[in-house]
Coordinates of C-alpha atoms in Angstrom, one line a residue:
Chain A
X1 CA -74.2 20.2 13.3
X2 CA -77.1 18.8 11.3
X3 CA -76.0 18.4 7.7
X4 CA -78.8 16.4 6.8
X5 CA -80.7 17.1 3.5
X6 CA -84.0 15.1 2.7
X7 CA -82.3 13.2 -0.9
X8 CA -80.8 13.6 -4.1
X9 CA -82.1 16.9 -5.4
X10 CA -81.2 18.9 -2.7
X11 CA -78.2 17.5 -2.1
X12 CA -77.2 18.0 -5.6
X13 CA -78.5 21.4 -5.7
X14 CA -76.3 24.2 -7.2
X15 CA -74.3 21.7 -10.1
X16 CA -74.3 24.0 -13.0
X17 CA -72.9 23.0 -16.2
X18 CA -69.2 23.2 -17.1
X19 CA -68.0 22.4 -13.4
X20 CA -65.9 19.6 -11.8
X21 CA -67.6 17.1 -9.6
X22 CA -64.9 14.3 -8.1
X23 CA -66.9 11.3 -7.5
X24 CA -65.5 8.1 -6.2
X25 CA -65.8 4.5 -6.7
X26 CA -63.7 2.1 -8.0
X27 CA -65.0 0.6 -11.2
X28 CA -68.9 0.0 -9.8
X29 CA -67.4 0.0 -6.2
X30 CA -69.5 2.5 -3.3
X31 CA -69.8 4.7 -6.3
X32 CA -72.8 6.7 -5.4
X33 CA -75.5 5.5 -7.4
X34 CA -78.2 7.5 -6.5
X35 CA -77.1 10.9 -6.9
X36 CA -75.3 9.7 -10.4
X37 CA -79.3 8.9 -11.2
X38 CA -80.1 12.4 -10.3
X39 CA -77.3 14.5 -12.2
X40 CA -78.9 12.3 -15.5
X41 CA -82.7 13.4 -14.9
X42 CA -81.1 17.4 -13.7
X43 CA -79.2 17.4 -17.6
X44 CA -76.2 19.3 -16.4
X45 CA -73.9 19.5 -19.1
X46 CA -70.3 20.3 -19.7
X47 CA -68.9 18.9 -17.0
X48 CA -65.2 18.1 -15.8
X49 CA -65.6 14.7 -14.1
X50 CA -62.6 13.3 -12.1
X51 CA -63.1 9.9 -11.3
X52 CA -60.9 6.6 -11.0
X53 CA -63.1 4.7 -14.3
X54 CA -65.5 6.0 -15.9
X55 CA -68.4 3.3 -14.9
X56 CA -69.8 0.9 -17.6
X57 CA -71.9 1.5 -21.3
X58 CA -75.6 1.1 -18.4
X59 CA -74.2 1.9 -15.0
X60 CA -72.5 4.4 -12.7
X61 CA -70.8 7.2 -14.6
X62 CA -71.5 5.4 -18.1
X63 CA -74.8 7.0 -17.5
X64 CA -73.6 10.4 -17.8
X65 CA -71.4 9.7 -20.8
X66 CA -74.2 7.9 -22.4
X67 CA -76.4 11.1 -21.7
X68 CA -73.6 13.2 -23.4
X69 CA -73.4 15.5 -20.1
X70 CA -69.5 15.1 -19.6
X71 CA -67.3 17.1 -21.9
X72 CA -63.5 16.2 -20.3
X73 CA -62.8 12.8 -17.7
X74 CA -59.9 12.8 -15.7
X75 CA -59.0 8.6 -14.7
X76 CA -56.7 6.1 -14.7
X77 CA -58.7 3.5 -16.2
X78 CA -60.4 3.6 -18.9
X79 CA -61.5 -0.2 -20.0
X80 CA -64.3 -1.1 -19.6
X81 CA -67.1 1.4 -21.7
X82 CA -67.4 0.8 -25.0
X83 CA -69.6 4.2 -25.5
X84 CA -66.0 6.1 -23.7
X85 CA -63.8 4.6 -26.1
X86 CA -65.9 5.5 -29.1
X87 CA -66.2 9.0 -27.6
X88 CA -62.7 10.1 -26.7
X89 CA -61.4 8.1 -30.3
X90 CA -64.1 10.3 -32.0
X91 CA -62.7 13.1 -30.0
X92 CA -65.9 14.0 -28.6
X93 CA -64.7 13.4 -25.0
X94 CA -61.5 15.1 -23.6
X95 CA -59.1 12.8 -21.4
X96 CA -56.9 13.6 -18.6
X97 CA -55.6 9.9 -17.7
X98 CA -53.6 9.9 -14.7
X99 CA -51.3 7.0 -13.0
X100 CA -53.3 5.9 -10.2
X101 CA -51.5 6.8 -7.2
X102 CA -50.8 10.7 -8.4
X103 CA -54.8 10.6 -8.8
X104 CA -55.3 9.6 -5.2
X105 CA -52.7 11.7 -3.8
X106 CA -53.6 15.0 -5.9
X107 CA -57.0 14.3 -4.9
X108 CA -55.2 14.5 -1.0
X109 CA -52.7 16.9 -1.2
X110 CA -56.1 19.0 -2.5
X111 CA -58.0 18.4 0.4
X112 CA -54.6 18.9 2.4
X113 CA -53.7 21.6 1.2
X114 CA -50.2 21.3 -0.1
X115 CA -50.5 22.4 -3.5
X116 CA -48.3 20.1 -4.9
X117 CA -45.8 17.2 -4.8
X118 CA -43.2 14.9 -6.5
X119 CA -43.3 11.6 -7.4
X120 CA -41.7 8.9 -9.6
X121 CA -44.6 8.1 -11.3
X122 CA -44.6 8.8 -15.1
X123 CA -41.0 9.6 -15.7
X124 CA -39.5 9.3 -18.8
X125 CA -43.1 9.3 -19.6
X126 CA -45.8 11.4 -21.6
X127 CA -47.5 11.4 -18.3
X128 CA -43.9 13.1 -17.2
X129 CA -44.9 15.7 -20.3
X130 CA -44.5 19.6 -19.4
X131 CA -44.5 18.2 -16.1
X132 CA -41.0 19.7 -13.8
X133 CA -38.4 16.3 -12.9
X134 CA -36.4 16.8 -9.8
X135 CA -33.7 14.1 -8.7
X136 CA -34.3 13.8 -5.4
X137 CA -31.9 10.8 -3.7
X138 CA -30.5 9.5 -7.5
X139 CA -33.6 9.0 -9.0
X140 CA -36.1 11.7 -10.9
X141 CA -39.7 12.5 -10.3
X142 CA -42.2 14.5 -11.5
X143 CA -43.9 17.5 -10.9
X144 CA -47.4 16.8 -9.8
X145 CA -50.6 19.3 -9.0
X146 CA -53.1 18.8 -6.2
X147 CA -56.7 18.4 -7.7
X148 CA -60.1 20.0 -6.2
X149 CA -63.9 20.4 -7.6
X150 CA -66.7 22.4 -7.1
X151 CA -68.4 19.4 -6.0
X152 CA -67.5 15.7 -4.7
X153 CA -69.7 13.3 -4.3
X154 CA -68.7 10.3 -2.1
X155 CA -70.6 7.0 -0.7
X156 CA -70.5 5.8 2.8
X157 CA -71.8 2.4 4.3
X158 CA -73.0 4.2 7.6
X159 CA -73.3 8.3 7.9
X160 CA -74.1 10.7 10.6
X161 CA -75.9 13.7 10.9
X162 CA -73.1 15.3 11.4
X163 CA -71.4 14.6 8.7
X164 CA -69.3 11.2 10.0
X165 CA -68.5 8.1 7.6
X166 CA -67.4 4.4 7.7
X167 CA -66.9 2.4 4.5
X168 CA -67.1 -0.7 4.1
X169 CA -64.1 -3.3 2.7
X170 CA -62.9 -1.5 -0.9
X171 CA -65.8 0.1 -1.1
X172 CA -63.7 2.9 0.4
X173 CA -61.0 3.4 -2.1
X174 CA -61.1 7.4 -3.1
X175 CA -64.1 9.1 -1.8
X176 CA -62.4 9.9 1.9
X177 CA -59.8 12.1 0.1
X178 CA -62.2 13.2 -2.8
X179 CA -64.6 14.0 0.4
X180 CA -61.4 16.0 1.7
X181 CA -61.3 18.0 -1.6
X182 CA -64.5 19.3 -2.7
X183 CA -65.4 22.8 -2.3
X184 CA -69.0 20.7 -1.3
X185 CA -68.5 17.8 -0.9
X186 CA -72.3 15.3 -0.5
X187 CA -71.2 12.0 1.1
X188 CA -75.0 9.1 -0.2
X189 CA -74.7 6.9 2.2
X190 CA -76.9 3.3 3.0
X191 CA -77.7 4.0 6.5
X192 CA -77.8 7.1 8.4
X193 CA -77.6 7.4 11.9
X194 CA -78.3 10.3 15.0
X195 CA -74.3 11.7 15.8
X196 CA -73.5 9.2 19.2
X197 CA -74.8 6.3 16.8
X198 CA -71.2 5.6 15.2
X199 CA -68.7 5.1 18.0
X200 CA -65.8 8.2 17.2
X201 CA -62.8 5.2 17.1
X202 CA -63.8 4.0 13.6
X203 CA -64.7 7.3 11.7
X204 CA -63.1 6.7 8.3
X205 CA -63.7 10.1 7.6
X206 CA -64.1 13.0 9.6
X207 CA -67.5 15.3 9.6
X208 CA -65.6 18.5 8.8
X209 CA -65.2 16.8 5.3
X210 CA -69.1 17.2 4.2
X211 CA -71.3 19.5 4.1
X212 CA -74.7 18.5 2.8
X213 CA -75.4 14.0 3.3
X214 CA -78.5 11.7 3.1
X215 CA -79.4 8.4 2.6
X216 CA -79.9 7.1 -0.5
X217 CA -83.4 5.5 -1.6
X218 CA -81.9 2.0 -2.6
X219 CA -78.8 0.7 -3.6
X220 CA -78.4 -1.9 -6.9
X221 CA -74.5 -2.5 -6.0
X222 CA -74.0 -4.0 -9.5
X223 CA -70.9 -6.3 -9.5
X224 CA -68.2 -5.7 -12.9
X225 CA -66.6 -9.1 -12.9
X226 CA -68.4 -11.8 -10.8
X227 CA -65.6 -14.2 -9.9
X228 CA -66.3 -17.5 -7.7
X229 CA -65.3 -20.7 -6.9
X230 CA -67.5 -24.1 -5.8
X231 CA -67.1 -25.8 -2.9
X232 CA -65.5 -28.9 -3.6
Chain B
X1 CA -42.5 -27.8 -24.5
X2 CA -43.7 -23.8 -24.5
X3 CA -45.4 -23.4 -21.1
X4 CA -49.4 -22.6 -20.8
X5 CA -50.2 -19.5 -18.4
X6 CA -50.2 -21.5 -15.3
X7 CA -46.5 -22.4 -16.0
X8 CA -45.5 -18.8 -15.6
X9 CA -47.7 -18.4 -12.7
X10 CA -46.0 -21.9 -11.5
X11 CA -42.8 -20.7 -12.4
X12 CA -42.9 -17.2 -10.8
X13 CA -44.4 -18.5 -7.9
X14 CA -40.6 -19.9 -6.9
X15 CA -39.6 -16.2 -6.3
X16 CA -41.8 -15.3 -3.4
X17 CA -40.3 -15.4 -0.1
X18 CA -41.4 -15.7 3.2
X19 CA -42.3 -12.5 5.1
X20 CA -43.6 -10.5 2.0
X21 CA -46.0 -8.7 1.0
X22 CA -46.9 -9.1 -3.2
X23 CA -48.6 -7.3 -5.9
X24 CA -49.7 -9.3 -8.7
X25 CA -50.9 -7.4 -11.7
X26 CA -54.2 -8.8 -13.8
X27 CA -54.3 -11.9 -16.0
X28 CA -51.7 -14.0 -15.6
X29 CA -50.1 -12.9 -12.3
X30 CA -53.4 -13.7 -10.8
X31 CA -52.8 -16.8 -10.9
X32 CA -49.4 -16.5 -9.0
X33 CA -51.7 -16.7 -6.1
X34 CA -52.7 -20.3 -6.7
X35 CA -48.8 -22.0 -6.3
X36 CA -47.8 -20.5 -3.5
X37 CA -44.9 -22.8 -2.4
X38 CA -45.2 -25.0 0.4
X39 CA -44.0 -23.4 3.7
X40 CA -44.2 -20.0 2.8
X41 CA -46.4 -17.3 3.8
X42 CA -46.8 -14.4 1.6
X43 CA -49.6 -11.7 1.8
X44 CA -51.5 -9.9 -1.6
X45 CA -52.2 -6.7 -1.8
X46 CA -55.1 -4.9 -4.3
X47 CA -54.0 -1.4 -5.1
X48 CA -57.9 -0.3 -4.6
X49 CA -57.4 -1.1 -0.7
X50 CA -57.0 -4.6 1.0
X51 CA -54.0 -6.4 1.8
X52 CA -54.0 -10.1 2.5
X53 CA -56.4 -11.2 -0.2
X54 CA -58.5 -14.2 -0.7
X55 CA -59.8 -16.5 -3.3
X56 CA -62.5 -15.9 -5.1
X57 CA -66.2 -16.6 -2.4
X58 CA -68.2 -19.5 -2.9
X59 CA -70.9 -18.7 -5.0
X60 CA -73.9 -17.1 -3.6
X61 CA -71.3 -15.6 -1.1
X62 CA -70.0 -12.6 -3.1
X63 CA -69.8 -9.4 -2.1
X64 CA -70.0 -6.0 -4.4
X65 CA -68.1 -3.7 -1.6
X66 CA -65.1 -6.5 -1.8
X67 CA -63.1 -6.7 -4.7
X68 CA -59.9 -7.0 -6.3
X69 CA -58.0 -4.1 -8.3
X70 CA -59.4 -6.3 -11.9
X71 CA -62.8 -5.7 -9.9
X72 CA -63.2 -9.0 -9.3
X73 CA -65.1 -10.4 -6.3
X74 CA -63.0 -11.9 -3.2
X75 CA -62.6 -12.6 -0.2
X76 CA -60.4 -11.2 2.9
X77 CA -58.2 -13.9 4.4
X78 CA -57.8 -13.8 8.1
X79 CA -56.2 -10.5 9.8
X80 CA -56.5 -8.7 6.3
X81 CA -57.1 -5.2 6.1
X82 CA -59.1 -2.2 4.1
X83 CA -57.3 1.1 2.9
X84 CA -58.0 4.4 0.8
X85 CA -56.7 4.8 -2.5
X86 CA -53.9 6.6 -1.2
X87 CA -52.2 4.7 1.7
X88 CA -52.7 1.7 -0.9
X89 CA -50.3 4.1 -3.0
X90 CA -48.2 5.2 0.1
X91 CA -47.4 1.4 0.5
X92 CA -46.9 0.9 -3.3
X93 CA -44.8 3.9 -3.8
X94 CA -42.7 3.9 0.0
X95 CA -41.6 0.5 -1.0
X96 CA -43.6 -2.1 2.0
X97 CA -44.4 -3.4 -1.3
X98 CA -41.4 -6.4 -1.9
X99 CA -42.7 -7.8 -5.0
X100 CA -45.2 -6.6 -8.2
X101 CA -45.9 -8.9 -10.4
X102 CA -47.6 -7.5 -13.8
X103 CA -48.2 -7.9 -17.7
X104 CA -46.6 -5.9 -21.0
X105 CA -47.0 -5.5 -24.1
X106 CA -43.1 -4.8 -24.4
X107 CA -40.2 -5.0 -22.0
X108 CA -36.9 -3.8 -23.5
X109 CA -33.3 -4.5 -22.1
X110 CA -32.3 -1.7 -20.6
X111 CA -36.3 -2.3 -18.8
X112 CA -38.3 -0.3 -20.0
X113 CA -42.0 -1.3 -20.4
X114 CA -44.8 -0.8 -22.0
X115 CA -48.3 -1.8 -21.0
X116 CA -51.5 0.4 -21.0
X117 CA -52.5 2.4 -24.5
X118 CA -51.7 1.5 -28.6
X119 CA -52.2 4.5 -30.7
X120 CA -54.9 4.8 -32.4
X121 CA -56.3 1.2 -31.3
X122 CA -56.6 1.1 -27.3
X123 CA -56.4 3.6 -24.7
X124 CA -57.5 1.6 -21.6
X125 CA -55.4 3.8 -19.1
X126 CA -52.5 2.7 -16.8
X127 CA -54.1 1.8 -13.9
X128 CA -51.7 1.5 -11.1
X129 CA -48.8 0.5 -13.7
X130 CA -47.0 3.4 -13.3
X131 CA -46.9 3.9 -9.8
X132 CA -46.2 0.4 -9.1
X133 CA -42.9 -0.2 -11.7
X134 CA -41.4 3.2 -10.5
X135 CA -41.4 2.5 -6.8
X136 CA -40.8 -1.1 -6.6
X137 CA -37.8 -2.5 -5.9
X138 CA -38.8 -6.0 -7.7
X139 CA -40.7 -6.2 -10.7
X140 CA -41.2 -9.1 -12.4
X141 CA -42.9 -9.4 -15.0
X142 CA -45.0 -12.0 -16.9
X143 CA -45.5 -12.0 -20.2
X144 CA -45.8 -14.1 -24.1
X145 CA -42.5 -13.7 -25.8
X146 CA -44.4 -13.4 -29.2
X147 CA -47.3 -11.5 -30.3
X148 CA -50.3 -13.2 -32.1
X149 CA -47.9 -11.9 -35.3
X150 CA -45.4 -13.9 -33.7
X151 CA -43.2 -10.6 -33.8
X152 CA -40.9 -10.7 -30.7
X153 CA -42.3 -8.6 -27.3
X154 CA -38.1 -8.9 -25.3
X155 CA -36.8 -5.5 -27.5
X156 CA -33.6 -3.7 -28.5
X157 CA -36.1 -1.0 -27.4
X158 CA -40.3 -0.3 -27.0
X159 CA -41.9 1.2 -29.6
X160 CA -45.4 1.9 -27.0
X161 CA -45.7 4.5 -25.6
X162 CA -43.9 3.5 -21.8
X163 CA -44.9 3.2 -18.6
X164 CA -41.7 2.9 -16.7
X165 CA -38.5 3.6 -17.6
X166 CA -35.1 1.4 -16.2
X167 CA -37.5 -0.8 -13.8
X168 CA -37.9 -4.7 -15.6
X169 CA -35.1 -6.9 -13.5
X170 CA -36.3 -10.1 -14.2
X171 CA -39.0 -11.3 -17.1
X172 CA -40.9 -14.7 -16.7
X173 CA -42.4 -15.7 -20.9
X174 CA -43.9 -19.3 -22.1
X175 CA -40.3 -20.2 -23.2
X176 CA -37.5 -18.5 -20.5
X177 CA -37.0 -16.7 -17.5
X178 CA -35.0 -13.6 -18.5
X179 CA -33.2 -10.8 -16.1
X180 CA -32.7 -7.9 -16.9
X181 CA -29.0 -6.5 -16.5
X182 CA -26.1 -3.7 -17.9
X183 CA -28.5 -2.6 -21.0
X184 CA -29.0 -6.8 -21.9
X185 CA -31.2 -9.5 -21.5
X186 CA -29.6 -12.5 -20.1
X187 CA -31.1 -16.1 -20.2
X188 CA -31.4 -17.8 -17.0
X189 CA -33.7 -20.8 -17.7
X190 CA -35.1 -22.5 -20.4
X191 CA -38.8 -23.8 -20.6
X192 CA -38.9 -27.3 -20.7
X193 CA -37.9 -29.3 -23.7
X194 CA -37.6 -25.8 -25.0
X195 CA -34.2 -25.2 -27.0
X196 CA -31.8 -22.4 -26.7
X197 CA -32.2 -21.0 -30.6
X198 CA -35.9 -21.4 -30.3
X199 CA -35.0 -18.9 -27.9
X200 CA -33.0 -16.5 -29.4
X201 CA -35.0 -16.5 -32.4
X202 CA -37.5 -15.1 -30.8
X203 CA -36.0 -12.9 -29.1
X204 CA -35.0 -9.2 -30.9
X205 CA -33.1 -7.4 -27.7
X206 CA -29.9 -8.8 -27.0
X207 CA -29.6 -11.7 -25.4
X208 CA -26.6 -13.3 -23.4
X209 CA -26.8 -16.6 -23.6
X210 CA -23.6 -18.9 -20.5
X211 CA -22.7 -21.8 -21.2
X212 CA -25.2 -23.5 -19.3
X213 CA -29.1 -22.8 -19.3
X214 CA -30.9 -24.9 -17.0
X215 CA -34.7 -26.2 -18.2
X216 CA -36.9 -25.0 -15.1
X217 CA -38.0 -27.2 -12.7
X218 CA -42.3 -27.0 -12.0

């Protein structure tokens, strides 16, 4: 089952105004850079983006915010982006903040056919407003619904022509769950290899979750907080 | 004398026990990793997907694919593992992580914590903090006793939007170690040279002061 498309243009075909997208990554780590650049070129508007963060002003999903392509962000932490904060405080941008573990599990649930689940996270806070509360083992939990998306766009280190994916280090983060939760999932990889090249024992995301895969042309992999120590 | 951030981190590090898995939040909690007591082995978990987090890399050896939850470049120790965000929070929610250390804007005497939002001024989001405080059995808050205006952050009731309710058991500030029990703060230790009177005057919440309050040993 060959899922390879030649470039981001072909990969993102069918994404339209008003759609809901999941975009993998944590901060700028493990984001589909090439697909995001193509989304900016396409100029698609009124998008709902489900992504743990919103990039920085001039990179990652920040580029879509700059171009006013996003109607609503669904995230857990958005602290590194001035344009985001401006649009949010002025009311131009709708924002739903979700505890990080609930966001991850809601994506996983969406891909796994679990419509909702109970979690203690957020009980007694404004996150629980309007949500069903139930006590298990003496502890209150809130009901969280699964999330799905019209398109999920994920980034992996290596992928094969069948769509099997391997991620590198902490660039894995939200990518595997989002890959499961997209009606159509697009994988952008650093290295695309023929089926049979990757060790089946080492696959993180099986190809069944991937509909389209392409090799990114270049990866800037910008570092958000460069922290180092000096050799003594 | 009141402690600096390093002092707070050193005091919290004394709480570490051999074999624990520990999640450190951003800011002062991150510094705790520098003061692990001798003879003790702990593993640090960062919720973006690593167990066995090591120190910052040497200059020139940074890997953009290897960061912590504060988005800082890090290294992986021997025996480290990587995983996705759902599994990471399964570790946290499932109470496989023994200790969570995080910062706060406010803490109240029933153990409520606020650290993610100042209405109208600052909304950065809760990140993983709500999941962490809702599930961790052992939470230590590292914070300053008062804000920049000199107002106490150790309160009867939090004024800011909450991150979690009734979850904090211990607070370490530049002045004192406090335990939260039966709806009150209990003064356990004071910073070297800090008077009980100063701690009382800077604590808005109800504070139980025993007859003898030892100084912290750092």
